[in-house]
Coordinates of C-alpha atoms in Angstrom, one line a residue:
M14 CA 32.5 -25.3 -31.9
R15 CA 31.3 -25.6 -28.0
L16 CA 31.7 -21.7 -28.0
T17 CA 29.5 -21.1 -31.0
A18 CA 27.0 -23.4 -29.9
A19 CA 26.9 -22.2 -26.4
L20 CA 26.6 -18.4 -27.7
A21 CA 23.7 -19.8 -30.1
I22 CA 21.9 -21.2 -26.7
L23 CA 22.4 -18.1 -24.6
A24 CA 21.3 -16.1 -27.7
I25 CA 18.0 -17.9 -27.9
G26 CA 17.6 -17.8 -24.4
T27 CA 17.7 -14.2 -24.5
A28 CA 15.5 -13.6 -27.4
A29 CA 13.1 -16.1 -25.6
A30 CA 13.0 -14.1 -22.3
A31 CA 12.8 -10.7 -24.1
A32 CA 9.7 -12.2 -26.2
A33 CA 8.2 -13.4 -22.5
T34 CA 8.8 -10.0 -21.1
N35 CA 7.0 -8.3 -24.1
S36 CA 4.0 -10.4 -24.3
A37 CA 3.3 -10.0 -20.7
M38 CA 3.8 -6.5 -20.7
P39 CA 2.2 -5.0 -23.8
G40 CA 3.2 -1.9 -25.0
V41 CA 6.6 -2.0 -23.2
P42 CA 9.2 -3.0 -25.6
D43 CA 12.2 -2.4 -23.1
P44 CA 11.2 -3.1 -19.3
R45 CA 14.3 -2.3 -17.9
R46 CA 14.6 1.0 -19.3
A47 CA 11.0 1.4 -18.2
H48 CA 11.9 0.8 -14.6
I49 CA 14.8 2.8 -14.6
N50 CA 12.6 6.0 -15.6
W51 CA 10.1 4.8 -13.1
I52 CA 12.9 5.3 -10.4
V53 CA 13.9 8.0 -11.7
K54 CA 10.6 10.1 -12.7
C55 CA 8.2 8.3 -10.4
Q56 CA 9.3 6.6 -7.5
G57 CA 10.4 9.7 -5.4
C58 CA 6.6 10.6 -4.8
H59 CA 4.8 7.3 -5.7
R60 CA 7.6 5.5 -3.6
P61 CA 9.6 2.1 -4.6
D62 CA 6.3 -0.1 -3.6
G63 CA 3.7 2.4 -5.2
G64 CA 2.1 3.3 -2.3
G65 CA 2.7 7.0 -2.5
T66 CA 2.1 9.2 0.2
P67 CA -1.0 9.6 2.3
T68 CA -1.3 13.5 2.3
S69 CA 0.1 13.8 -1.4
T70 CA 0.7 11.1 -3.7
P71 CA -2.2 9.0 -4.5
P72 CA -1.2 5.5 -4.3
L73 CA -1.0 3.3 -7.4
A74 CA -0.3 -0.2 -5.9
G75 CA -3.6 -2.0 -6.7
Q76 CA -5.2 0.6 -7.6
V77 CA -4.2 2.8 -10.9
S78 CA -5.6 0.6 -13.3
R79 CA -8.7 0.8 -12.1
L80 CA -9.2 4.1 -13.2
L81 CA -9.0 2.5 -17.0
A82 CA -12.5 1.1 -15.8
V83 CA -13.9 4.8 -16.0
P84 CA -15.0 6.8 -18.9
G85 CA -12.0 9.6 -18.8
G86 CA -10.2 7.4 -17.0
R87 CA -7.4 6.6 -19.5
E88 CA -7.3 10.5 -20.6
F89 CA -6.5 11.2 -17.0
L90 CA -4.2 9.2 -16.2
G91 CA -1.9 10.5 -19.5
R92 CA -2.5 13.7 -18.6
V93 CA -1.8 14.3 -14.7
P94 CA 0.9 17.2 -14.4
G95 CA 3.1 14.3 -13.3
V96 CA 2.7 12.0 -16.5
A97 CA 2.2 14.9 -18.8
T98 CA 5.0 17.1 -18.2
T99 CA 7.9 14.5 -17.3
P100 CA 10.6 15.3 -19.5
L101 CA 10.6 11.9 -21.6
P102 CA 10.0 11.3 -25.0
D103 CA 6.1 10.3 -25.7
D104 CA 7.3 6.9 -26.7
Q105 CA 9.2 6.1 -23.7
L106 CA 6.4 7.9 -21.3
A107 CA 4.0 5.6 -23.2
E108 CA 5.9 2.9 -22.2
L109 CA 6.5 4.0 -18.6
L110 CA 2.9 4.3 -18.4
N111 CA 1.9 0.7 -19.7
W112 CA 4.7 -0.6 -17.2
T113 CA 3.2 1.3 -14.2
L114 CA 0.0 -0.1 -15.3
I115 CA 0.8 -3.4 -15.5
R116 CA 3.4 -3.7 -12.7
F117 CA 1.5 -1.9 -9.8
D118 CA -2.1 -3.1 -10.6
P119 CA -2.1 -5.8 -13.2
D120 CA -5.5 -7.5 -11.4
H121 CA -7.1 -4.1 -12.3
V122 CA -5.9 -4.3 -16.2
P123 CA -8.9 -4.4 -18.4
A124 CA -9.1 -7.8 -20.4
G125 CA -8.7 -6.4 -23.9
F126 CA -6.4 -3.6 -22.7
Q127 CA -4.9 -1.2 -25.7
P128 CA -1.5 0.3 -24.6
Y129 CA -0.9 3.9 -24.4
T130 CA 0.8 4.5 -27.7
R131 CA 3.2 7.3 -28.7
E132 CA 0.8 9.3 -30.5
E133 CA -2.0 9.2 -27.7
I134 CA 0.8 10.6 -25.1
R135 CA 1.7 13.3 -27.6
R136 CA -1.7 14.2 -27.9
L137 CA -2.9 13.9 -24.0
R138 CA 0.2 16.2 -23.3
E139 CA -1.1 18.7 -25.3
K140 CA -3.7 19.7 -22.5
P141 CA -1.7 18.7 -19.3
L142 CA -4.0 18.9 -15.9
R143 CA -3.3 21.9 -13.5
I144 CA -5.4 23.1 -10.2
E145 CA -8.6 20.8 -11.9
R146 CA -6.5 17.6 -11.3
A147 CA -7.8 17.0 -8.1
A148 CA -11.5 17.5 -8.4
L149 CA -11.0 15.7 -11.7
R150 CA -9.7 12.6 -9.8
A151 CA -12.2 13.1 -6.9
D152 CA -15.0 13.0 -9.5
L153 CA -13.5 9.8 -11.4
V154 CA -13.2 7.7 -8.3
A155 CA -16.3 8.6 -7.1
R156 CA -17.9 7.6 -10.3
L157 CA -15.6 4.3 -10.1
A158 CA -17.2 3.6 -6.9
A159 CA -20.6 4.2 -7.8
S160 CA -20.0 1.6 -10.6
E161 CA -18.2 -1.1 -8.3
R162 CA -21.1 -0.7 -5.8
A163 CA -23.6 -1.2 -8.8
H164 CA -21.9 -4.4 -10.0
D165 CA -21.6 -5.9 -6.8
A166 CA -25.2 -5.8 -6.2
T167 CA -26.0 -7.0 -9.6
R168 CA -23.7 -10.1 -9.0
H169 CA -25.4 -10.4 -5.4
E170 CA -29.0 -10.5 -7.0
G171 CA -27.8 -13.5 -9.4
E172 CA -26.6 -15.4 -6.5
K173 CA -30.2 -15.3 -5.1

């Protein structure tokens, strides 16, 4: 009887923890799997802390979700070579990309964020970026910076 009650309590606690994790990470049904996929597929270049390497790999920490605020940024993230050509099924790649956004840049995930889906990743992978990746990223970053400057100027005008 005690063993049955203890197992029932453990099962309820585990289910509650899983539900809390899933709601905290929309589009990430299995955070543990996403983390393992990060370690195996991404961490080598982007580093364990998402800091990247200055000469070859952009940082993700505190940065990656900002691209969602720029038209074309969402599509860019699904088409960069390291994402689009990763040997994972579409559903696990969507999960990994959602996990990465929430894990490394939660402060910039926009309100109302719609997680990447299997279907969206499948569609984006059909046209992976190649040599145009660097120029497109530079354009997105420049437009993001201009948008943030305009937002800051508007905010400061309202404070006067």
